[in-house]
XYZ file of C-alpha atoms in Angstrom:
692
model
C 101.687 79.562 78.621
C 98.559 77.986 80.028
C 97.798 80.457 82.776
C 94.644 78.694 83.878
C 96.722 75.634 84.794
C 97.786 77.546 87.916
C 94.925 77.573 90.449
C 96.145 80.683 92.251
C 95.496 82.811 89.142
C 91.861 81.751 89.184
C 91.602 82.390 92.926
C 92.968 85.909 92.512
C 90.531 86.471 89.640
C 87.594 85.542 91.899
C 89.050 87.699 94.686
C 89.006 90.637 92.262
C 85.430 89.806 91.233
C 84.400 90.092 94.894
C 86.102 93.484 95.146
C 84.366 94.754 91.999
C 80.950 93.529 93.155
C 81.272 95.279 96.530
C 82.610 98.464 94.930
C 79.744 98.869 92.462
C 76.968 97.092 94.389
C 77.696 97.769 98.083
C 76.404 94.986 100.299
C 76.308 94.913 104.116
C 79.280 93.371 105.920
C 76.941 90.819 107.515
C 76.193 89.382 104.067
C 79.884 88.926 103.270
C 80.695 87.422 106.665
C 77.879 84.900 106.200
C 79.106 84.185 102.661
C 82.680 83.658 103.908
C 81.521 81.271 106.644
C 79.280 79.306 104.268
C 81.893 78.887 101.527
C 84.556 77.971 104.089
C 82.282 75.297 105.517
C 81.541 73.917 102.028
C 85.267 73.952 101.187
C 86.085 71.894 104.282
C 83.164 69.610 103.527
C 84.408 69.041 99.979
C 87.938 68.389 101.216
C 86.973 65.736 103.748
C 84.365 63.873 101.661
C 86.526 61.229 100.052
C 84.086 58.475 99.033
C 82.552 60.746 96.391
C 85.696 61.889 94.634
C 84.089 63.637 91.638
C 81.433 65.370 93.720
C 83.850 66.397 96.461
C 86.376 67.736 93.947
C 83.750 69.859 92.196
C 82.348 71.057 95.516
C 85.828 71.972 96.766
C 86.757 73.832 93.558
C 83.568 75.886 93.416
C 83.537 76.578 97.164
C 87.162 77.763 97.281
C 86.641 80.120 94.348
C 83.491 81.552 95.919
C 85.345 81.808 99.233
C 87.960 84.059 97.623
C 85.202 86.149 96.002
C 83.526 86.497 99.409
C 86.882 87.382 100.977
C 87.412 90.147 98.414
C 83.953 91.590 99.053
C 84.378 91.320 102.832
C 87.742 93.119 102.924
C 86.438 95.818 100.565
C 83.413 96.360 102.793
C 85.651 96.711 105.861
C 87.883 99.248 104.094
C 85.070 101.393 102.695
C 83.898 104.297 104.789
C 84.189 102.756 108.263
C 85.136 105.654 110.538
C 86.254 105.501 114.162
C 84.073 107.360 116.640
C 86.491 110.289 116.854
C 86.814 110.812 113.091
C 86.420 114.488 112.267
C 83.685 113.775 109.688
C 81.236 113.058 112.546
C 81.624 116.610 113.863
C 81.635 118.553 110.582
C 78.663 120.768 109.817
C 78.782 121.688 106.123
C 79.181 125.410 105.556
C 79.905 126.219 109.216
C 83.295 127.523 110.318
C 85.071 125.744 113.141
C 88.388 125.851 114.976
C 90.459 123.125 113.319
C 93.951 121.943 114.235
C 95.842 120.632 111.215
C 99.178 118.840 111.019
C 100.558 119.011 107.478
C 101.853 115.561 106.528
C 102.646 115.563 102.815
C 103.113 118.325 100.269
C 101.582 117.776 96.829
C 102.330 119.419 93.508
C 100.921 122.937 93.391
C 98.452 123.920 90.684
C 97.988 127.325 89.087
C 96.068 128.698 92.050
C 96.829 126.701 95.190
C 99.541 125.027 97.254
C 98.218 121.634 98.372
C 98.921 119.360 101.347
C 97.528 116.243 102.941
C 97.074 116.841 106.661
C 95.832 115.146 109.816
C 92.893 116.753 111.619
C 94.077 116.434 115.225
C 91.197 118.439 116.729
C 87.888 119.936 115.647
C 86.407 122.654 117.848
C 88.975 121.631 120.479
C 87.742 118.024 120.501
C 90.443 115.430 119.780
C 89.875 113.890 116.332
C 91.640 111.922 113.637
C 91.433 111.560 109.868
C 93.101 112.906 106.734
C 92.066 116.035 104.865
C 93.184 117.991 101.809
C 94.411 121.500 102.672
C 94.711 124.239 100.056
C 96.454 127.610 100.383
C 96.136 130.365 97.808
C 99.374 130.947 95.951
C 98.616 134.662 96.138
C 98.859 134.451 99.960
C 102.572 133.571 99.582
C 102.588 131.121 102.495
C 105.700 128.983 102.806
C 104.606 125.964 104.801
C 106.091 122.486 104.658
C 105.383 119.041 106.065
C 105.447 119.108 109.864
C 103.700 122.488 110.198
C 100.889 122.576 112.754
C 98.142 125.109 112.082
C 95.102 126.237 114.014
C 92.585 127.705 111.575
C 89.043 129.004 111.729
C 87.432 127.742 108.547
C 84.910 125.271 107.160
C 85.363 121.750 105.763
C 83.737 121.011 102.409
C 83.642 118.251 99.811
C 85.879 118.026 96.782
C 84.345 118.126 93.318
C 82.405 114.930 92.626
C 82.174 115.077 88.846
C 79.139 117.340 88.650
C 79.214 117.588 84.851
C 79.046 114.553 82.530
C 82.540 113.157 82.042
C 84.129 115.258 84.807
C 86.822 113.652 86.952
C 85.324 112.622 90.290
C 87.959 114.052 92.619
C 85.847 113.294 95.684
C 85.848 109.544 94.901
C 89.584 109.632 94.226
C 90.271 111.211 97.626
C 87.897 108.760 99.281
C 90.009 105.932 97.848
C 93.020 107.202 99.832
C 91.017 107.916 103.030
C 90.737 111.672 102.517
C 87.142 112.683 103.258
C 87.147 116.456 102.998
C 89.029 119.559 101.991
C 89.565 122.977 103.488
C 90.546 126.169 101.667
C 92.585 128.119 104.197
C 92.721 131.881 103.712
C 95.710 133.548 105.339
C 93.604 135.776 107.654
C 91.896 132.651 109.050
C 95.143 131.112 110.297
C 95.053 131.651 114.065
C 98.334 129.969 114.973
C 101.222 128.275 113.211
C 104.237 126.375 114.497
C 106.663 123.791 113.156
C 106.239 120.330 114.727
C 108.734 118.201 112.832
C 109.121 115.871 115.821
C 105.594 114.595 115.141
C 106.652 113.301 111.726
C 108.083 109.780 111.240
C 111.877 109.645 111.346
C 112.155 108.754 107.675
C 110.086 111.806 106.670
C 112.303 114.036 108.827
C 115.369 112.539 107.173
C 113.874 113.093 103.732
C 113.231 116.730 104.657
C 116.892 117.011 105.638
C 117.905 115.643 102.237
C 115.634 118.168 100.534
C 117.262 120.976 102.505
C 120.745 119.701 101.604
C 119.791 119.680 97.930
C 118.473 123.220 98.239
C 121.807 124.328 99.723
C 123.825 122.644 96.943
C 124.945 124.181 93.657
C 122.148 122.554 91.657
C 119.969 124.941 89.682
C 116.274 125.132 90.533
C 115.272 122.964 87.567
C 117.988 120.377 88.207
C 117.213 120.230 91.931
C 113.485 119.759 91.278
C 114.204 116.872 88.898
C 116.559 115.170 91.377
C 113.871 115.530 94.055
C 111.300 113.987 91.697
C 113.508 111.138 90.438
C 115.068 110.055 93.737
C 112.812 111.321 96.527
C 109.434 111.331 94.787
C 108.833 115.040 95.498
C 107.384 116.735 92.406
C 105.997 119.874 94.025
C 108.918 122.024 92.880
C 108.954 120.891 89.241
C 108.022 123.744 86.921
C 104.489 123.163 85.501
C 105.770 123.925 81.999
C 108.399 121.181 82.307
C 105.756 118.741 83.568
C 103.470 119.541 80.624
C 106.344 119.142 78.152
C 107.181 115.715 79.596
C 103.509 114.754 79.358
C 103.160 115.866 75.731
C 106.386 114.068 74.793
C 105.054 110.819 76.268
C 107.758 110.578 78.961
C 105.869 111.813 82.027
C 106.567 108.439 83.686
C 110.214 109.522 83.923
C 109.218 112.208 86.454
C 106.738 110.086 88.415
C 108.746 107.953 90.823
C 107.197 104.528 90.361
C 107.825 101.007 89.117
C 110.150 102.149 86.324
C 112.631 103.684 88.759
C 112.334 100.860 91.276
C 112.933 98.348 88.484
C 116.070 100.209 87.357
C 117.336 100.385 90.949
C 116.680 96.634 91.242
C 118.822 95.990 88.150
C 121.577 98.314 89.427
C 121.627 96.506 92.774
C 121.716 93.133 91.051
C 124.711 94.268 88.988
C 126.562 95.721 92.009
C 125.900 92.621 94.149
C 126.518 90.087 91.406
C 129.677 88.863 93.195
C 127.530 87.507 96.036
C 126.316 84.665 93.859
C 129.690 82.979 94.301
C 129.052 82.651 98.040
C 127.224 79.709 99.634
C 123.494 80.482 99.353
C 124.631 83.607 97.502
C 121.450 83.923 95.418
C 119.254 84.138 98.495
C 121.652 86.424 100.381
C 121.705 88.762 97.388
C 117.914 88.698 97.147
C 117.436 89.475 100.851
C 119.885 92.391 100.678
C 118.271 93.762 97.500
C 114.766 93.602 98.978
C 115.999 95.264 102.186
C 117.613 98.077 100.198
C 114.464 98.539 98.104
C 112.414 99.001 101.264
C 115.016 101.442 102.612
C 114.532 103.384 99.394
C 110.762 103.305 99.960
C 111.279 104.734 103.464
C 113.513 107.439 102.019
C 110.776 108.576 99.638
C 108.254 108.830 102.468
C 106.403 105.548 101.797
C 104.135 107.099 99.169
C 101.419 104.771 97.799
C 103.033 104.518 94.346
C 106.395 103.507 95.830
C 104.806 101.053 98.268
C 103.055 99.461 95.323
C 106.196 99.367 93.170
C 108.523 98.076 95.908
C 106.037 95.360 96.884
C 105.720 94.276 93.276
C 109.465 94.222 92.600
C 110.222 92.495 95.900
C 108.255 89.518 94.623
C 109.796 89.945 91.155
C 113.272 89.803 92.749
C 112.330 86.500 94.393
C 111.000 85.213 91.082
C 114.201 86.231 89.273
C 116.203 84.408 91.942
C 114.224 81.219 91.281
C 115.244 81.800 87.654
C 112.170 80.359 85.999
C 110.458 82.015 83.047
C 107.027 81.739 84.627
C 108.156 83.011 88.018
C 107.627 86.640 86.960
C 103.910 86.003 86.363
C 103.654 84.223 89.703
C 105.447 87.122 91.396
C 103.159 89.716 89.808
C 100.058 87.764 90.816
C 101.196 87.272 94.416
C 102.248 90.928 94.779
C 98.907 92.119 93.373
C 97.039 89.807 95.750
C 99.016 91.059 98.777
C 98.434 94.693 97.821
C 94.708 94.137 97.295
C 94.386 92.345 100.629
C 96.075 95.365 102.230
C 93.749 97.798 100.403
C 91.244 96.519 97.786
C 90.591 100.094 96.617
C 94.010 100.066 94.936
C 92.358 98.105 92.129
C 90.531 101.273 91.035
C 93.527 103.606 91.230
C 95.067 104.673 87.939
C 98.633 104.118 89.158
C 97.941 100.503 90.153
C 96.297 99.745 86.828
C 99.035 101.410 84.767
C 101.871 99.763 86.724
C 100.637 96.203 86.428
C 99.393 96.641 82.864
C 102.789 97.993 81.766
C 104.777 95.201 83.449
C 102.469 92.462 82.147
C 102.646 93.934 78.635
C 106.447 94.040 78.798
C 106.684 90.435 79.995
C 104.278 89.222 77.291
C 105.194 91.392 74.306
C 108.874 92.328 74.642
C 110.208 88.777 74.020
C 107.755 88.552 71.123
C 109.124 91.739 69.547
C 112.722 90.650 70.118
C 112.065 87.561 68.000
C 111.428 89.836 65.028
C 114.975 91.226 65.149
C 118.126 89.341 64.142
C 120.615 88.598 66.889
C 122.810 91.660 67.520
C 126.342 91.133 68.825
C 127.247 94.727 69.662
C 126.248 96.171 73.052
C 124.885 99.615 72.091
C 122.695 98.543 69.138
C 121.436 95.603 71.195
C 120.492 97.898 74.124
C 118.746 100.315 71.763
C 116.686 97.463 70.329
C 115.838 96.254 73.850
C 114.766 99.747 74.937
C 112.736 100.123 71.739
C 110.895 96.829 72.283
C 110.345 97.470 76.006
C 108.961 100.954 75.287
C 106.734 99.712 72.480
C 105.395 96.844 74.599
C 104.688 99.069 77.600
C 103.033 101.735 75.454
C 100.776 99.187 73.732
C 99.809 97.870 77.160
C 98.955 101.222 78.754
C 97.671 103.082 75.660
C 93.983 102.118 76.126
C 94.103 103.089 79.813
C 95.896 106.358 78.993
C 93.238 107.250 76.444
C 90.443 106.308 78.846
C 91.768 108.408 81.738
C 93.689 111.244 80.046
C 92.020 111.433 76.605
C 95.305 111.820 74.765
C 98.036 109.663 73.245
C 101.554 111.070 72.667
C 102.911 109.711 69.386
C 106.495 110.834 70.049
C 106.933 108.410 72.960
C 109.394 106.199 71.071
C 111.805 109.066 70.372
C 111.751 110.374 73.929
C 111.955 106.964 75.581
C 114.779 105.719 73.352
C 116.903 108.643 74.492
C 115.861 108.939 78.132
C 115.548 105.276 79.118
C 119.068 104.651 77.818
C 120.545 107.242 80.190
C 118.016 106.979 83.035
C 120.130 104.418 84.961
C 123.086 106.806 84.669
C 120.979 109.755 85.844
C 119.595 107.813 88.808
C 123.042 106.521 89.727
C 124.630 109.985 89.573
C 121.747 111.592 91.490
C 121.911 108.992 94.283
C 125.702 109.318 94.385
C 125.359 113.108 94.636
C 123.003 112.789 97.624
C 125.254 110.224 99.358
C 128.337 112.423 98.923
C 126.412 115.400 100.302
C 125.650 113.379 103.444
C 129.335 112.461 103.779
C 130.349 116.118 103.611
C 132.327 115.683 100.386
C 132.634 118.696 98.074
C 130.483 117.770 95.064
C 130.306 120.989 93.073
C 131.909 119.223 90.095
C 129.176 116.565 90.132
C 126.492 119.209 90.623
C 127.736 121.066 87.539
C 127.608 117.814 85.571
C 124.032 117.136 86.706
C 123.050 120.704 85.823
C 124.339 120.193 82.287
C 122.600 116.805 81.919
C 119.241 117.971 83.224
C 119.210 121.228 81.250
C 119.977 119.201 78.111
C 117.121 116.799 78.914
C 114.702 119.674 79.551
C 115.616 121.272 76.212
C 115.344 117.932 74.382
C 111.926 117.123 75.848
C 110.729 120.679 75.179
C 111.781 120.327 71.538
C 109.907 117.029 71.110
C 106.771 118.339 72.793
C 106.761 121.436 70.549
C 105.497 119.310 67.641
C 101.781 119.579 68.345
C 100.923 116.980 65.703
C 102.741 114.341 67.768
C 100.102 114.523 70.523
C 96.790 112.919 69.643
C 94.266 114.691 71.879
C 90.548 114.595 72.625
C 90.200 110.812 72.311
C 87.511 109.149 74.370
C 86.801 105.552 75.352
C 83.920 104.086 77.294
C 84.431 101.326 79.866
C 82.955 98.673 77.591
C 85.292 99.726 74.764
C 88.276 99.636 77.129
C 87.493 96.083 78.270
C 86.913 94.840 74.718
C 90.186 96.372 73.496
C 92.148 94.525 76.186
C 90.318 91.273 75.393
C 91.231 91.801 71.731
C 94.903 92.428 72.576
C 95.060 89.372 74.843
C 93.464 87.162 72.199
C 95.843 88.513 69.560
C 98.872 87.762 71.748
C 97.694 84.212 72.427
C 97.147 83.748 68.683
C 100.503 85.199 67.577
C 102.810 83.608 70.190
C 103.020 80.170 68.532
C 103.480 81.721 65.079
C 106.539 83.894 65.690
C 109.633 81.823 66.332
C 113.202 83.042 66.837
C 115.439 80.949 64.633
C 118.123 81.493 62.049
C 116.199 79.457 59.517
C 112.674 80.596 60.092
C 111.168 83.737 61.570
C 107.541 82.692 61.289
C 105.887 79.331 61.640
C 102.479 78.611 60.161
C 100.208 76.896 62.666
C 96.520 76.256 63.001
C 94.578 79.135 64.486
C 94.053 78.687 68.217
C 91.336 79.963 70.514
C 93.135 83.309 70.762
C 92.077 84.134 67.205
C 88.424 83.511 68.050
C 88.673 85.629 71.216
C 90.234 88.522 69.296
C 87.634 88.260 66.534
C 84.745 88.147 69.006
C 86.141 91.187 70.850
C 86.486 93.118 67.589
C 82.894 92.300 66.594
C 81.733 93.322 70.079
C 83.656 96.592 69.812
C 82.032 97.466 66.495
C 78.549 96.482 67.682
C 78.707 98.419 70.963
C 80.018 101.503 69.146
C 77.175 101.340 66.602
C 74.616 100.795 69.357
C 75.945 103.732 71.388
C 75.858 106.011 68.345
C 72.346 104.842 67.519
C 70.949 105.579 70.970
C 72.694 108.977 71.266
C 70.029 111.449 72.331
C 69.601 115.167 72.472
C 70.308 117.041 75.672
C 69.578 120.499 77.054
C 71.649 120.855 80.206
C 72.441 123.459 82.824
C 76.042 122.684 83.780
C 77.742 123.253 87.097
C 80.153 126.174 86.947
C 81.683 127.743 90.046
C 82.100 131.181 88.489
C 79.650 132.207 85.803
C 77.055 129.970 84.188
C 77.019 127.481 81.322
C 74.281 125.767 79.314
C 74.902 122.889 76.885
C 72.666 121.974 73.941
C 73.678 118.910 71.951
C 72.513 116.187 69.595
C 74.303 113.417 67.741
C 76.006 115.780 65.250
C 76.555 119.194 66.778
C 76.704 120.897 70.153
C 76.491 124.414 71.446
C 78.024 125.737 74.666
C 76.427 128.942 75.961
C 78.467 130.631 78.680
C 78.438 133.695 80.877
C 81.893 134.025 82.432
C 82.222 137.781 82.787
C 83.449 137.558 86.385
C 86.579 135.557 85.448
C 90.090 136.600 84.570
C 91.534 135.402 81.262
C 93.365 132.375 82.706
C 90.332 131.074 84.581
C 88.143 131.766 81.557
C 90.405 129.686 79.301
C 90.581 126.854 81.850
C 86.794 126.853 82.172
C 86.338 126.744 78.404
C 88.734 123.807 78.150
C 87.021 121.901 80.962
C 83.474 122.559 79.778
C 84.267 121.758 76.147
C 85.442 118.270 77.167
C 82.226 117.092 78.825
C 80.726 113.841 77.615
C 77.875 115.474 75.655
C 80.298 117.233 73.310
C 82.329 114.181 72.317
C 82.306 113.314 68.586
C 80.284 116.436 67.764
C 81.029 119.833 66.264
C 81.160 122.342 69.115
C 80.180 125.988 68.868
C 80.643 128.433 71.751
C 78.475 131.512 72.222
C 77.359 133.876 74.975
C 74.479 132.934 77.249
C 71.311 134.894 76.338
C 68.660 136.013 78.772
C 66.230 133.426 77.433
C 66.585 130.113 75.593
C 63.762 128.091 74.079
C 64.757 124.603 72.975
C 62.305 121.794 72.230
C 59.523 123.990 73.628
C 61.320 124.223 76.970
C 61.872 127.878 77.923
C 64.838 128.722 80.163
C 64.973 132.216 81.643
C 68.362 133.347 82.962
C 68.436 135.904 85.777
C 72.000 137.105 86.364
C 73.611 139.723 88.595
C 71.718 142.484 86.791
C 68.489 141.082 88.322
C 66.715 141.675 84.980
C 64.818 138.928 83.196
C 62.999 138.471 79.927
C 59.259 139.000 79.713
C 57.457 135.915 78.438
C 53.953 134.627 78.007
C 55.121 131.014 78.119
C 53.577 129.035 80.922
C 55.724 127.360 83.576
C 59.217 128.276 82.368
C 62.420 127.088 84.025
C 64.449 129.792 85.780
C 68.228 129.778 86.184
C 69.628 132.069 88.891
C 73.215 133.083 88.110
C 75.886 135.162 89.863
C 73.802 135.889 92.999
C 71.185 138.315 91.660
C 69.611 140.551 94.300
C 65.973 139.730 93.660
C 62.761 139.163 95.546
C 62.184 135.559 94.589
C 58.586 135.622 95.789
C 57.775 138.324 93.221
C 59.658 136.411 90.493
C 57.644 133.265 91.257
C 54.393 135.215 91.251
C 55.193 136.855 87.909
C 56.681 133.900 86.010
C 55.057 130.906 87.746
C 58.097 128.683 87.043
C 57.889 124.912 87.359
C 61.559 124.662 88.318
C 64.203 127.037 89.706
C 67.873 126.134 89.250
C 70.901 127.649 90.964
C 74.451 126.867 89.876
C 77.843 127.230 91.547
C 78.132 130.933 90.760
C 75.773 131.903 93.606
C 76.591 132.641 97.242
C 75.685 129.790 99.579
C 73.522 131.968 101.849
C 71.555 133.194 98.812
C 70.964 129.596 97.730
C 69.733 128.590 101.199
C 67.318 131.522 101.273
C 65.998 130.778 97.776
C 65.530 127.115 98.642
C 63.419 128.011 101.665
C 61.295 130.341 99.531
C 60.717 127.626 96.915
C 59.697 125.165 99.614
C 57.165 127.640 100.944
C 55.784 128.266 97.442
C 55.815 124.556 96.409
C 58.185 125.191 93.513
C 60.769 122.575 92.577
C 64.294 123.743 93.403
C 67.609 122.219 92.273
C 71.166 123.294 93.060
C 73.864 122.018 90.668
C 76.404 122.058 93.509
C 74.426 119.239 95.125
C 72.831 117.525 92.123
C 75.333 118.162 89.342
C 74.333 119.084 85.787
C 70.559 119.181 85.140
C 69.102 117.840 81.880
C 66.058 120.027 81.229
C 64.598 117.557 78.719
C 63.845 115.323 81.710
C 61.426 117.931 83.141
């Protein structure tokens, strides 16, 4: 397939280039508007200049491509951080409590410590506002709120974690990509008023809430009900965390995440059920219109979540392409759907779900027919379906494996076993679950079906738990850099282009020897680049002596190319938080590919002739004759900082996240008065002391 023969592919590629440029090198909107106008003018000029055919054709081609790049940058600029005048972010004073009115819109999965919601900020200090915010309630407060609850709270708005340690996930940037620009931790005593305002929710969300209540009143067990809610309604907040982790370790977490897989299966079910329509005049198009309408009804039912919007948009175009019944129509459909989604919101390009969805589908379309050619033709239905599921799973996993490693640092090796079993029965499970919900709405007694679903889901949970129990089947702590990720995909693409003409499905020959094409050279160049960049990165690896950001306790990291040491003081934590902190800190970028040792944080560290004195809650510190040490204040010590500065004469004072905010503000003012450098890891992130 000569993809570059289709101009729209190249136009979309340039559109994406414009998005990437604006995302990483933000330029003013005036620049992009001028660029759009200029390239549009040159495009029209190239189109209407006929006497100079070669010149006009080249001018038109270049101008149109640059126009799409400018369009991508322009739309990205418009979507990035442009707030209306009444957005709550204009009124927020960091660290100051305010009277905030919140309308809970969407419930998220709870973590070990908090229940989480997305909410609208309808007023701030009694001034009418708008904008989305993340709201967190302590699980220990035992609040039982749901979407539609209106709260008046007296609390402060703060920022989410922005990846303060090397390699940390930048949660603040993720929330920014979905127009959430703050978070608020709501303690129960600070809730001034609460009332249910379901009428303020869209009708489809209210109807979904009714379905959730009907499921809760049915005879489904808690585990079965939570899985039906996840599979059909996209609500994963009630799924047991242990079950979620087991699905993740078994490589079948995509079964729980309502996305393109489920929409694709529903598309196939609808095509099968409406197959009779093809016998009608214009039956193909009537069937396609009905299928697309039903897919969007399903999207409404799930609350129009971003993942479902993305999947339904993609498969709406795929349904049209399948109706045209051309092999290349699927690629056209994927390209058009991606373009429409990126025009709607260019930031989708940088969301993990968008990348995984399109990568998986493209890999299936490219690789699955290739794998099927390696198998002999199978006449029997069940073996043939098993082979198809095997090849689809293998193709999708090859496609998303580099992205999975890059984002999640692990690769489940048992994915084939789990997917062979679950993908075979997933259409049945979805069909039975949807039938169960429909019968509930019709008032039919469905206890018999509920008992059947209970048995099926409990069997699945046990099966997945058994697979995930084999720890050796999960390859963990794998890390990729961006350059490695790009080169791996270039290698895979080149390999596919090289292999496609060689493998041929025929009774007489399975392989056909041909001359190597440009795909071989692309794959070889990517492999050489991968080796060279890895060697260069290892060569330039440098030592580091870092004070890390830690919200409770303190942590210092010392590392070189071969070994690392993590020094921690986490005495104020319970065992669960301590273990979570160890796991998070041990995965920072500095510790990758090194031997890690963990020890307690001493009162003084001297590394590379850089002395670090730690003053913790005991307010005691080591005596030293070293000139201009660096001081780390930990766990809010009650000290007279003026006396400490006079005695130690430090060149730098560092405070981490373990200190009270009012202490930090007071210490900062003191350092300013004494002309001593002051750094707070909450604001600056981890500090490399070798840079001072």
